[in-house]
Amino acid sequence: GISDIVIDQETGFLIEKDNEEGFTTAIIDGLNDNAAQGVTEQAYHLVTKQFMNKEIAKGFLNVYKQLTNTKEVVSKRSVIEY
């Protein structure tokens, strides 16, 4: 869910439901503040490392292999079984 991805002030900005003024302020601050660039970079890093299909598939495969006690070597490019 959203709480897995958005960490307030680190990977995004959390605003309370129906808080239009807070939403507007966060948008304006984000556009005018250089710190927002760091938030964007941290969010990108989090998503590409934890939520890309390839990474999710590797995670599922590793759990499956652990459960079945099969040996494996996982490289950045492929999964090799032996």
mmCIF file of C-alpha atoms in Angstrom:
data_model
loop_
_atom_site.group_PDB
_atom_site.id
_atom_site.type_symbol
_atom_site.label_atom_id
_atom_site.label_comp_id
_atom_site.label_asym_id
_atom_site.label_seq_id
_atom_site.Cartn_x
_atom_site.Cartn_y
_atom_site.Cartn_z
ATOM 1 C CA GLY A 1 0.000 0.000 0.000
ATOM 2 C CA ILE A 2 0.873 3.653 0.023
ATOM 3 C CA SER A 3 2.435 3.414 3.491
ATOM 4 C CA ASP A 4 5.028 0.981 2.088
ATOM 5 C CA ILE A 5 6.233 3.546 -0.415
ATOM 6 C CA VAL A 6 5.607 7.010 1.013
ATOM 7 C CA ILE A 7 7.637 7.889 4.076
ATOM 8 C CA ASP A 8 6.757 11.477 4.934
ATOM 9 C CA GLN A 9 9.522 13.930 4.008
ATOM 10 C CA GLU A 10 11.767 11.061 2.833
ATOM 11 C CA THR A 11 10.093 9.448 -0.183
ATOM 12 C CA GLY A 12 7.077 11.725 -0.459
ATOM 13 C CA PHE A 13 4.723 13.967 1.424
ATOM 14 C CA LEU A 14 1.788 12.659 3.427
ATOM 15 C CA ILE A 15 -1.202 14.969 3.773
ATOM 16 C CA GLU A 16 -4.267 14.278 5.884
ATOM 17 C CA LYS A 17 -7.434 13.392 4.005
ATOM 18 C CA ASP A 18 -9.489 16.436 2.942
ATOM 19 C CA ASN A 19 -6.681 18.870 3.880
ATOM 20 C CA GLU A 20 -6.706 20.950 0.709
ATOM 21 C CA GLU A 21 -4.562 23.711 2.185
ATOM 22 C CA GLY A 22 -1.924 21.216 3.320
ATOM 23 C CA PHE A 23 -1.985 19.574 -0.107
ATOM 24 C CA THR A 24 -1.543 22.914 -1.859
ATOM 25 C CA THR A 25 1.262 23.933 0.494
ATOM 26 C CA ALA A 26 3.077 20.625 -0.038
ATOM 27 C CA ILE A 27 2.872 21.022 -3.822
ATOM 28 C CA ILE A 28 4.152 24.616 -3.756
ATOM 29 C CA ASP A 29 6.912 23.781 -1.269
ATOM 30 C CA GLY A 30 7.899 20.765 -3.334
ATOM 31 C CA LEU A 31 8.213 22.856 -6.465
ATOM 32 C CA ASN A 32 10.183 25.633 -4.760
ATOM 33 C CA ASP A 33 12.389 23.605 -2.405
ATOM 34 C CA ASN A 34 15.634 21.944 -3.466
ATOM 35 C CA ALA A 35 15.094 19.332 -0.739
ATOM 36 C CA ALA A 36 12.237 17.963 -2.848
ATOM 37 C CA GLN A 37 14.833 16.761 -5.358
ATOM 38 C CA GLY A 38 16.298 14.526 -2.653
ATOM 39 C CA VAL A 39 12.827 13.188 -1.854
ATOM 40 C CA THR A 40 12.314 12.383 -5.532
ATOM 41 C CA GLU A 41 15.647 10.577 -5.735
ATOM 42 C CA GLN A 42 14.966 8.571 -2.565
ATOM 43 C CA ALA A 43 11.517 7.595 -3.836
ATOM 44 C CA TYR A 44 12.951 6.479 -7.176
ATOM 45 C CA HIS A 45 15.650 4.428 -5.427
ATOM 46 C CA LEU A 46 13.100 2.753 -3.136
ATOM 47 C CA VAL A 47 10.747 1.839 -5.969
ATOM 48 C CA THR A 48 13.453 0.531 -8.305
ATOM 49 C CA LYS A 49 15.063 -1.578 -5.573
ATOM 50 C CA GLN A 50 11.962 -2.996 -3.904
ATOM 51 C CA PHE A 51 8.979 -2.756 -6.194
ATOM 52 C CA MET A 52 10.132 -3.536 -9.734
ATOM 53 C CA ASN A 53 8.721 -6.781 -11.135
ATOM 54 C CA LYS A 54 12.184 -8.311 -11.569
ATOM 55 C CA GLU A 55 13.090 -7.614 -7.932
ATOM 56 C CA ILE A 56 9.741 -8.885 -6.681
ATOM 57 C CA ALA A 57 10.152 -12.047 -8.754
ATOM 58 C CA LYS A 58 13.633 -12.623 -7.306
ATOM 59 C CA GLY A 59 12.231 -12.221 -3.808
ATOM 60 C CA PHE A 60 9.456 -14.745 -4.442
ATOM 61 C CA LEU A 61 11.907 -17.146 -6.058
ATOM 62 C CA ASN A 62 14.295 -16.911 -3.106
ATOM 63 C CA VAL A 63 11.480 -17.634 -0.649
ATOM 64 C CA TYR A 64 10.303 -20.565 -2.771
ATOM 65 C CA LYS A 65 13.842 -21.947 -2.991
ATOM 66 C CA GLN A 66 14.293 -21.639 0.777
ATOM 67 C CA LEU A 67 11.040 -23.464 1.358
ATOM 68 C CA THR A 68 11.994 -26.257 -1.015
ATOM 69 C CA ASN A 69 15.681 -26.335 0.009
ATOM 70 C CA THR A 70 16.860 -25.956 -3.599
ATOM 71 C CA LYS A 71 20.259 -24.362 -4.149
ATOM 72 C CA GLU A 72 20.454 -21.301 -6.364
ATOM 73 C CA VAL A 73 22.655 -18.473 -7.452
ATOM 74 C CA VAL A 74 20.935 -15.183 -8.220
ATOM 75 C CA SER A 75 22.840 -12.717 -10.347
ATOM 76 C CA LYS A 76 21.795 -9.240 -11.445
ATOM 77 C CA ARG A 77 20.954 -10.570 -14.893
ATOM 78 C CA SER A 78 19.537 -14.036 -14.340
ATOM 79 C CA VAL A 79 18.717 -16.853 -11.975
ATOM 80 C CA ILE A 80 20.829 -19.965 -12.298
ATOM 81 C CA GLU A 81 19.704 -23.241 -10.710
ATOM 82 C CA TYR A 82 21.956 -26.204 -9.991
#
